[in-house]
XYZ file of C-alpha atoms in Angstrom:
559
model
C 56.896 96.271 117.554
C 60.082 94.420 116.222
C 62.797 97.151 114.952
C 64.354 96.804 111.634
C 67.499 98.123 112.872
C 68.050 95.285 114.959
C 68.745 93.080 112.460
C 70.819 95.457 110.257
C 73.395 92.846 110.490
C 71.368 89.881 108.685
C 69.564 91.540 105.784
C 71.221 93.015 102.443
C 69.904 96.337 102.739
C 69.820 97.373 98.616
C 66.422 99.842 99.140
C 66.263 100.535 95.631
C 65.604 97.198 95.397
C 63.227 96.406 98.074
C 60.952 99.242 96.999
C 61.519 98.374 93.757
C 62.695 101.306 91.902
C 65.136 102.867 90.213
C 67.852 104.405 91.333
C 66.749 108.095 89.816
C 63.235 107.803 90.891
C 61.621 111.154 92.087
C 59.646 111.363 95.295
C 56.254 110.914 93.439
C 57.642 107.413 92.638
C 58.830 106.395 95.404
C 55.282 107.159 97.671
C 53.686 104.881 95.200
C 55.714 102.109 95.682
C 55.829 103.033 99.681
C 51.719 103.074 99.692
C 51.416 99.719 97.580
C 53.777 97.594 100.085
C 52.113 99.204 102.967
C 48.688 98.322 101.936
C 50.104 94.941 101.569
C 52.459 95.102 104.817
C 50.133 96.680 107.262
C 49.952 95.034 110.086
C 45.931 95.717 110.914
C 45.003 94.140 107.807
C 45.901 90.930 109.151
C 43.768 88.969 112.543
C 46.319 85.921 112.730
C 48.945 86.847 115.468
C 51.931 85.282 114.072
C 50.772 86.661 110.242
C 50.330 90.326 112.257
C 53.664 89.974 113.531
C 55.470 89.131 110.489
C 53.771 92.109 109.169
C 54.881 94.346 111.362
C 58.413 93.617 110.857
C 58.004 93.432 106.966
C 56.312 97.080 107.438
C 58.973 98.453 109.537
C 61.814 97.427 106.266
C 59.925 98.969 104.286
C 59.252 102.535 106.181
C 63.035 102.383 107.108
C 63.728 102.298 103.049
C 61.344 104.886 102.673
C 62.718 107.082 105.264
C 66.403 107.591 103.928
C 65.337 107.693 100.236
C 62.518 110.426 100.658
C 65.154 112.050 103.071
C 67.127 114.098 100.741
C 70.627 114.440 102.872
C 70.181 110.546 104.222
C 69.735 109.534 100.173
C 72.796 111.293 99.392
C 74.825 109.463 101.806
C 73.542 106.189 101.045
C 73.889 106.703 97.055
C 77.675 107.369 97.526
C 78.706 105.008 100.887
C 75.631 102.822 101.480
C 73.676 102.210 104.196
C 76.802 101.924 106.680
C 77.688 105.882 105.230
C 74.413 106.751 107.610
C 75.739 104.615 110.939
C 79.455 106.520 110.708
C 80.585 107.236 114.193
C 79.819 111.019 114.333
C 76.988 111.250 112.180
C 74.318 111.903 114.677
C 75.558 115.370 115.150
C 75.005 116.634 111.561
C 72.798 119.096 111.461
C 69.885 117.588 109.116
C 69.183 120.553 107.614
C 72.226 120.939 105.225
C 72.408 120.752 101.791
C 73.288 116.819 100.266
C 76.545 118.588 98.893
C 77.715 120.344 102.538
C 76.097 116.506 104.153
C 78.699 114.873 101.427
C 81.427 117.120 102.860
C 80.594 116.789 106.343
C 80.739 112.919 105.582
C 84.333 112.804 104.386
C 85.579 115.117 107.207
C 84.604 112.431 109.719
C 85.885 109.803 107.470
C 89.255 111.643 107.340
C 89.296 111.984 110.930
C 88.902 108.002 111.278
C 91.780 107.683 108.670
C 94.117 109.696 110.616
C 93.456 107.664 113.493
C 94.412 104.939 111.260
C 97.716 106.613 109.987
C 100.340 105.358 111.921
C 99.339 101.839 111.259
C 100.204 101.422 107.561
C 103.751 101.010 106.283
C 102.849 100.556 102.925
C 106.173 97.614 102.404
C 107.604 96.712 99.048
C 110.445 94.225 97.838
C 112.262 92.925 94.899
C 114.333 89.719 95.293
C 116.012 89.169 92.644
C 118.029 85.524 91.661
C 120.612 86.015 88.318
C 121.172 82.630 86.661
C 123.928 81.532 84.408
C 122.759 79.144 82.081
C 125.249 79.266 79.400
C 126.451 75.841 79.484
C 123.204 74.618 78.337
C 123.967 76.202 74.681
C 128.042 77.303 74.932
C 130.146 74.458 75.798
C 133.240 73.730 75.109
C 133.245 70.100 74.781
C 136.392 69.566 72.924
C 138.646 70.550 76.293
C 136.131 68.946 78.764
C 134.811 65.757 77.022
C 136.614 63.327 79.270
C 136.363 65.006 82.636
C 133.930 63.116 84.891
C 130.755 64.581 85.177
C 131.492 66.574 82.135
C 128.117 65.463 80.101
C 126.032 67.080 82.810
C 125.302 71.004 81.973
C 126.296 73.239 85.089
C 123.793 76.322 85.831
C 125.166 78.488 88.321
C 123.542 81.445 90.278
C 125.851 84.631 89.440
C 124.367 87.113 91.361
C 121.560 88.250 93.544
C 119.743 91.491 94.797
C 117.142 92.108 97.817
C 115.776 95.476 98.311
C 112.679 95.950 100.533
C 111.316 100.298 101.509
C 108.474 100.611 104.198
C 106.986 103.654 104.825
C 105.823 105.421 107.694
C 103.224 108.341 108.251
C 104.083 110.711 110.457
C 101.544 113.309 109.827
C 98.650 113.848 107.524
C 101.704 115.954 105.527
C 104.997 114.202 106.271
C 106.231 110.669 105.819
C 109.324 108.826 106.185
C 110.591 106.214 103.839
C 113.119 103.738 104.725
C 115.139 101.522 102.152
C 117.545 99.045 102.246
C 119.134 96.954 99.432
C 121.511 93.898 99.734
C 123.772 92.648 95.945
C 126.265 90.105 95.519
C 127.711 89.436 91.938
C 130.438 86.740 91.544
C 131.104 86.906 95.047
C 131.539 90.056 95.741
C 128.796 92.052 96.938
C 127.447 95.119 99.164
C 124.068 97.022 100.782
C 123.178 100.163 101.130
C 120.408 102.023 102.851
C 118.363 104.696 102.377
C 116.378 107.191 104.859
C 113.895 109.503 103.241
C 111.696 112.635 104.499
C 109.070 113.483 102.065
C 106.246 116.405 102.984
C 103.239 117.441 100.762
C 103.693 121.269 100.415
C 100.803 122.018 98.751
C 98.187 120.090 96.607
C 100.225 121.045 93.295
C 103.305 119.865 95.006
C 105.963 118.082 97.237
C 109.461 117.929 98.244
C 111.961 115.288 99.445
C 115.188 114.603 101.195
C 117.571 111.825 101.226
C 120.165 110.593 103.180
C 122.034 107.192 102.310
C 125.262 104.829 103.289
C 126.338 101.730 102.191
C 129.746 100.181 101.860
C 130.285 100.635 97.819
C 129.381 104.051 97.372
C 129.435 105.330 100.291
C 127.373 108.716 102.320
C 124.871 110.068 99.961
C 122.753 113.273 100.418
C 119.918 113.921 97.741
C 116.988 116.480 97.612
C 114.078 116.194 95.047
C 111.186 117.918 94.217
C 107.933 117.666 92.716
C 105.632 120.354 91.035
C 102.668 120.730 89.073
C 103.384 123.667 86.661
C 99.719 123.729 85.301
C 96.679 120.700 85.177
C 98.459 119.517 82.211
C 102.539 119.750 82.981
C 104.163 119.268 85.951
C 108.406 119.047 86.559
C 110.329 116.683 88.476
C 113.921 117.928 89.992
C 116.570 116.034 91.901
C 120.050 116.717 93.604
C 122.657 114.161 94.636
C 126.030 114.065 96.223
C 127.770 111.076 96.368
C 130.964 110.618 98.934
C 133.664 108.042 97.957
C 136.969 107.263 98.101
C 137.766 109.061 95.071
C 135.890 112.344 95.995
C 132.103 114.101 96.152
C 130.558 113.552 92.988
C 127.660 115.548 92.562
C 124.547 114.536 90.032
C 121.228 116.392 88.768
C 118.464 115.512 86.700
C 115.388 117.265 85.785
C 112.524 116.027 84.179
C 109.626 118.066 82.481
C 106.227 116.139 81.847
C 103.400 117.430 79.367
C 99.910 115.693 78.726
C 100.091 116.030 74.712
C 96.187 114.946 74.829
C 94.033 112.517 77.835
C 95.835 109.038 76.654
C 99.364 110.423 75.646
C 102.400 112.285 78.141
C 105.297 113.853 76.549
C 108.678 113.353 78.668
C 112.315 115.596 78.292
C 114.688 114.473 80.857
C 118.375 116.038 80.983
C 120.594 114.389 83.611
C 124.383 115.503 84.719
C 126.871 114.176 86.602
C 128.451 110.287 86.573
C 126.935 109.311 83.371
C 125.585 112.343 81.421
C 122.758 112.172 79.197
C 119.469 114.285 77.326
C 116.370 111.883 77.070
C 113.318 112.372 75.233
C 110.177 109.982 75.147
C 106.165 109.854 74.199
C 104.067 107.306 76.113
C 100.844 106.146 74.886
C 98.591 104.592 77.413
C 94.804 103.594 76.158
C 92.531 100.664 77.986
C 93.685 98.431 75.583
C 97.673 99.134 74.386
C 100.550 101.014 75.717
C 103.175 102.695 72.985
C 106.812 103.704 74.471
C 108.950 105.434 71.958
C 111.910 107.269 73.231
C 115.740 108.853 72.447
C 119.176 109.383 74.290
C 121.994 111.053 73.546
C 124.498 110.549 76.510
C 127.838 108.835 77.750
C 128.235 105.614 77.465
C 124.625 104.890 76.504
C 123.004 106.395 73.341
C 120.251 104.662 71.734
C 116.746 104.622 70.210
C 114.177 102.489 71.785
C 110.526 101.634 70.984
C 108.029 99.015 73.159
C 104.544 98.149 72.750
C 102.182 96.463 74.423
C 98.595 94.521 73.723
C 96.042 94.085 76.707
C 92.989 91.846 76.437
C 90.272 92.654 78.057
C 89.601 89.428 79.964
C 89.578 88.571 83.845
C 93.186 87.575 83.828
C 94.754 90.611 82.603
C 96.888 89.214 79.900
C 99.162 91.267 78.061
C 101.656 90.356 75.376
C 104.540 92.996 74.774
C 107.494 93.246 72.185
C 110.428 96.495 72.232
C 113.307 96.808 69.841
C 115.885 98.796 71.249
C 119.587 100.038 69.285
C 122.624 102.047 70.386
C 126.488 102.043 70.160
C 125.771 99.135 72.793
C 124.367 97.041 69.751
C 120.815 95.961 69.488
C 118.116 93.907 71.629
C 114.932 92.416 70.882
C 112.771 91.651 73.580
C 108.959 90.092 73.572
C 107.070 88.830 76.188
C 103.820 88.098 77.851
C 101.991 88.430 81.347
C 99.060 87.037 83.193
C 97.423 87.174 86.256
C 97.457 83.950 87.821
C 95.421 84.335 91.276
C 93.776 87.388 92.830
C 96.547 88.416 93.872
C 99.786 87.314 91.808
C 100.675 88.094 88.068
C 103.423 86.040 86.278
C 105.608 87.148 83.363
C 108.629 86.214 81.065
C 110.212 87.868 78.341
C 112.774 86.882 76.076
C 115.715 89.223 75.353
C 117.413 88.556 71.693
C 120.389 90.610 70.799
C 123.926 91.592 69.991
C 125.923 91.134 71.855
C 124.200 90.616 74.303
C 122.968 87.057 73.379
C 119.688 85.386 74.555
C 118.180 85.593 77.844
C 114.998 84.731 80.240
C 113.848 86.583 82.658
C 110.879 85.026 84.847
C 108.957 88.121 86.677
C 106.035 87.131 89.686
C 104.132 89.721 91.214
C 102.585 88.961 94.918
C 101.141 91.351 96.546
C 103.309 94.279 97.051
C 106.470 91.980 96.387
C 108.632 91.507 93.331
C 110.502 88.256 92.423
C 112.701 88.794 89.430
C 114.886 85.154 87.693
C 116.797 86.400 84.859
C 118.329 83.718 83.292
C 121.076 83.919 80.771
C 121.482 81.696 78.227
C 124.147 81.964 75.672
C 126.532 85.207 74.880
C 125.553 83.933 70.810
C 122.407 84.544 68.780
C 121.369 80.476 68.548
C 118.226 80.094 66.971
C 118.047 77.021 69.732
C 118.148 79.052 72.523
C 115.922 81.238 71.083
C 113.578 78.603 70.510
C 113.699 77.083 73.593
C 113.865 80.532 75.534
C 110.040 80.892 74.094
C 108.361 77.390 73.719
C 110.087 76.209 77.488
C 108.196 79.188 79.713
C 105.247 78.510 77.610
C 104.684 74.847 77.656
C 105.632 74.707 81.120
C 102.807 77.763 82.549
C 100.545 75.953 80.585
C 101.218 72.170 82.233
C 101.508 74.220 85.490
C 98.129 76.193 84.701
C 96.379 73.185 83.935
C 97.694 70.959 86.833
C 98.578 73.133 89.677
C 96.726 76.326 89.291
C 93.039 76.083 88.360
C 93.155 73.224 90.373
C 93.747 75.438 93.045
C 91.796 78.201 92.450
C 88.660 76.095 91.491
C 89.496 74.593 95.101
C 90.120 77.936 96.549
C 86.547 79.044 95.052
C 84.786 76.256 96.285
C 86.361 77.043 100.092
C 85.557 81.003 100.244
C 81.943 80.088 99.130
C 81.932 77.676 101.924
C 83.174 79.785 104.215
C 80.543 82.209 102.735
C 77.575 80.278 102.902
C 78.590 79.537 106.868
C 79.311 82.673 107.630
C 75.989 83.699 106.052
C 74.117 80.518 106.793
C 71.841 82.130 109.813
C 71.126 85.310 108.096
C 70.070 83.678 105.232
C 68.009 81.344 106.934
C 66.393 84.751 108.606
C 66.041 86.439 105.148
C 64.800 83.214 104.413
C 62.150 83.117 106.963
C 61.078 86.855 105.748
C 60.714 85.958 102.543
C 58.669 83.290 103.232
C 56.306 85.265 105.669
C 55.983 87.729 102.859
C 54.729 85.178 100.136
C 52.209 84.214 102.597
C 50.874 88.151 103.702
C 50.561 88.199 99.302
C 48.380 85.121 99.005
C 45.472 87.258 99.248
C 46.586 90.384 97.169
C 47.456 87.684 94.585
C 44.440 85.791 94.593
C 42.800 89.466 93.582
C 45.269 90.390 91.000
C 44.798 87.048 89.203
C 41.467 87.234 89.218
C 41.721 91.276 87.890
C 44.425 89.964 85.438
C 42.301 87.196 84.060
C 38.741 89.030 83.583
C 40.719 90.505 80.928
C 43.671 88.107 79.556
C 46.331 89.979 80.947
C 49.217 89.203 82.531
C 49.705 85.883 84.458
C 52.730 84.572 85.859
C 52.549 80.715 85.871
C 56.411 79.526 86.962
C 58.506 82.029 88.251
C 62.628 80.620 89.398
C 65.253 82.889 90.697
C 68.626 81.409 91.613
C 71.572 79.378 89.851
C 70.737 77.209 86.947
C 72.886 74.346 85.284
C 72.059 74.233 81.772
C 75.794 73.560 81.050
C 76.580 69.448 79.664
C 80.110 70.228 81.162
C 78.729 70.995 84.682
C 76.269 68.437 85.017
C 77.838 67.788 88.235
C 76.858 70.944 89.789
C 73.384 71.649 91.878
C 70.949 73.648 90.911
C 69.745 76.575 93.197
C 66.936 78.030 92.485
C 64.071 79.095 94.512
C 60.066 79.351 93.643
C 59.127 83.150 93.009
C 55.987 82.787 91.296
C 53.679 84.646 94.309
C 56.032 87.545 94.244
C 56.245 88.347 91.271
C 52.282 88.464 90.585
C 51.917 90.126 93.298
C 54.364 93.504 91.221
C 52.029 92.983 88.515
C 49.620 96.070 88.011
C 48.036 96.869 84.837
C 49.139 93.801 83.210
C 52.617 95.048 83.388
C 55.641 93.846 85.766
C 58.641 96.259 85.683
C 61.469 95.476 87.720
C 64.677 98.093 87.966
C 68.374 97.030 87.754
C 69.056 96.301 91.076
C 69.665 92.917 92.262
C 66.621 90.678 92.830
C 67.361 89.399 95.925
C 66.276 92.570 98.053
C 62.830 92.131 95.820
C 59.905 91.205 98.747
C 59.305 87.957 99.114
C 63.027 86.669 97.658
C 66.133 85.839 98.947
C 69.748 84.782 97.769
C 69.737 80.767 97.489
C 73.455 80.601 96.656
C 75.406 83.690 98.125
C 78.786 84.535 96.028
C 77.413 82.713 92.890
C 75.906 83.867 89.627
C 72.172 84.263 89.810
C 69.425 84.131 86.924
C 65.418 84.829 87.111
C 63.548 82.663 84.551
C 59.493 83.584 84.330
C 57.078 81.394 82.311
C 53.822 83.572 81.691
C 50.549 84.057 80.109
C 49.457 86.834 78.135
C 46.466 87.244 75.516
C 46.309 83.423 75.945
C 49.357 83.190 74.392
C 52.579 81.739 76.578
C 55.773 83.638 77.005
C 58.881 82.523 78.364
C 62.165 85.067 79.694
C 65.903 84.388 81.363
C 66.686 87.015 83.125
C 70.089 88.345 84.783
C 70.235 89.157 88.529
C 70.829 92.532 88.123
C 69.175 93.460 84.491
C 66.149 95.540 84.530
C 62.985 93.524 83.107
C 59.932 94.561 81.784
C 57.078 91.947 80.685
C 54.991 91.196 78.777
C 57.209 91.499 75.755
C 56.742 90.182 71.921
C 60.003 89.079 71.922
C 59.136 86.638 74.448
C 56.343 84.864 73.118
C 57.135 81.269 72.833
C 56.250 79.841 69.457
C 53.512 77.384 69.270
C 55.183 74.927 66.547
C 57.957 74.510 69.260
């Protein structure tokens, strides 16, 4: 007898689905739909030898299924971690008797011990690059002095600065970890690095501690402690230590920062901070699914000012957020507003535009990749021009969108395209097995459908006369694309019982007698049936439950 197990690999193992139930059903439930697939599975109801062995294997999915789900501890498991939660290396020698709760705890101990195996693997690197461009001669020039020096017409943009920081960390126990940090920043020409070693160690599961030790050839030897602590579930306190060796003597620094959860969107901040540059700082954050409010005060030498930011997210795939802050002090003022978008799976690209006095107008160009940070702030004029202003917002703008347009969904529609290629080959022979099984199981129904038709039509119940399940093109715009859709009429009869057909909200392609036709793409079932006489039609999602017949599918006979 053929063993399910060997071909764990190949098949899509969503149990739920293949029994067809939902994901709450009780046992009584789930030995009904267990008894109706075996009586249509079992092997000694078929005489053909090639039917008999198709059966067979079609039995043995289904008794697997049933085994795990009526298995109390096994169900557990697979409802949190799937069906590779029951093949973890260790599992054999749980005792089966537990309770799902002590099975669930016995399950993340051997998934911790796999993860500290793992530990001293991941370094966890991040980086900011950051270019500083001086632009000013596109707006401030003085043409009056330099009108008749060659090359004179022809703004000059200069790069003023730059700054490269990259940290990587490494685990040196399930506790301790290491940080090390390194920055390199030139400005003008003259420039400088420093780097950083830190020691941090979870103390407890309320709290941590940290220690620092730094040189570079500005600032000089640095020694720093800091420490983190949860004061109750709805405060915690931050406090940190410096002392900084120069040329001009050990200057010592300390800030401390207390943290309150005002209510579950909302965290209250007070920050007081001594030493170099002195300063009390109080702020409320606001952070929902959908905005995020920043209002917050200072009182401290040389900076004092009042600041308040907020920021719009749309809920769409790309993640765009627009953002806008006004902030004033003895400084002067700045405006800033902005936007961001994600522009691949991994990468997000921003710009804001900073307005103020006097300060001027500035760019600054953000890109996210990954765990790396690439920062362009450009400045453009030391004045408040309502050209540069203009031209600080419509430039980034028009030029994403001739990028977005040209380079980018180009890209990613050719990017798409290749991963589903790769996909479908990497797929191609266990689909063509699942293939195969679903094709043996339309023909072991032929005869339970021939009865239920006949049952169903002594009595004008339910009859399904076209039944597709795949990827449908009903979009002008996409005329170009191929439908992929595969006949499901037999298999579907075949759940009918009592003139009903329920199916649970599970994905269709682990029903018996389906498959996927078109792996990674959006998938549709669309039924044409008869009821009372009277024809009914129904689209269907992949994974939306559906129960027929329905009135509101009834297809109007004037149409």
């Amino acid at each position: 007898m053929a063993s399910p197990l060997d071909d764990d690999e190949i098949r899509n193992d969503d149990y739920y689905s293949l029994l067809n139930v939902r994901r709450e059903a009780t046992q009584e439930e789930l030995k009904v739909a267990y008894r109706r697939l075996c009586m249509l599975y079992h092997p000694d109801k078929h005489r053909d030898p090639e039917l008999k062995r198709q059966a067979e294997q079609l039995f043995n999915f289904v008794h697997e299924a049933y085994e795990v789900l009526s298995d109390p501890q096994a169900r557990a498991i697979y409802d949190i971690y799937g069906k590779r939660g029951l093949d973890v290396d260790g599992w054999e020698v749980v005792e089966r008797k537990r309770t799902p709760a002590e099975i669930r705890e016995e399950y993340e101990r051997l998934q911790k011990e796999r993860e500290e195996r793992r530990l001293q693997q991941r370094t966890n690197p991040k980086g900011t690059i950051s270019v500083g461009i001086d632009a000013t001669d596109l707006f401030d020039r003085y043409e009056e002095e330099y009108e008749d020096v060659v090359g004179g017409g022809v703004p000059h943009l200069e790069i003023n600065k730059m700054h490269i920081s990259q940290s990587i960390e490494a685990p040196l126990t399930t506790k301790d970890t290491a940080v090390l940090s390194g920055s390199l920043s030139t400005h003008n020409g003259n420039g400088g690095g420093t780097i950083n070693l830190a020691l941090r160690r979870v103390t407890s599961a309320n709290g941590w501690g940290e220690v620092e030790l730094g040189a570079g050839d500005t600032h000089g030897p640095l020694f720093g402690m800091k420490i983190f602590r949860n004061l109750t579930p709805r405060c915690f306190v931050t406090a940190q230590c410096g002392l900084q060796f120069s040329s001009r003597g050990v200057r010592p620094g300390f800030t401390t920062v207390l943290a309150r959860h005002l209510d579950k969107n909302t965290m209250g901040y007070l920050q007081w901070r001594w030493g170099i540059q002195s300063s009390m700082n109080t702020s409320i954050v606001r952070d929902t699914k959908s905005s995020h409010f920043t209002f917050a005060m200072q009182l401290g030498i040389p900076h004092t000012f009042v600041m308040m930011s907020y920021q719009y997210k749309f809920q769409d795939d790309d993640q765009t957020k627009i953002k806008g802050s006004v902030k004033s002090g003895f400084f002067g003022t700045v405006v800033e507003y902005g936007a961001e978008r994600k522009i691949s799976r991994h990468s997000i690209l921003g710009a804001t535009v900073s307005v103020g006095v006097p300060q001027g107008v500035s760019l600054k160009i953000k890109l996210n990749r990954a765990s790396q940070t690439y920062l362009f702030p450009v400045h453009l004029t030391d004045q408040l021009l309502p050209s540069a202003v203009f031209y600080a917002t419509v430039g980034p703008l028009v030029f994403y969108l001739a990028i977005q347009r040209l380079v980018i969904r180009p890209y990613m529609r050719a990017q798409k395209e290749q991963d589903l290629e790769k996909q479908r080959e990497s797929t191609a022979s266990n689909i063509a097995k699942k293939k195969q099984e679903a094709e043996a199981a339309v023909l072991l129904m032929q005869e339970s459908v021939r009865r239920i038709i006949e049952a169903e039509e002594s009595r004008m119940g339910l009859i399904i006369l076209n039944a597709w399940y795949g990827k449908f093109v009903t979009d002008n715009s996409r005329k170009h694309e191929r439908a992929k859709v595969i006949d499901v009429t037999v298999p579907l009869q075949c759940l009918v019982k009592d003139s009903k057909l329920i199916l649970t909200e599970a994905t269709k392609s682990g029903l018996p007698g389906f498959y996927d036709p078109c792996v990674g793409e959006e998938k549709s079932l669309k039924v044409l049936y008869q009821f009372r006489g009277v024809m009914h039609q129904v689209v269907s999602g992949d994974a939306e439950p559906l129960r027929i017949p329905k009135q509101s599918h009834r297809i109007d006979a004037d149409t």
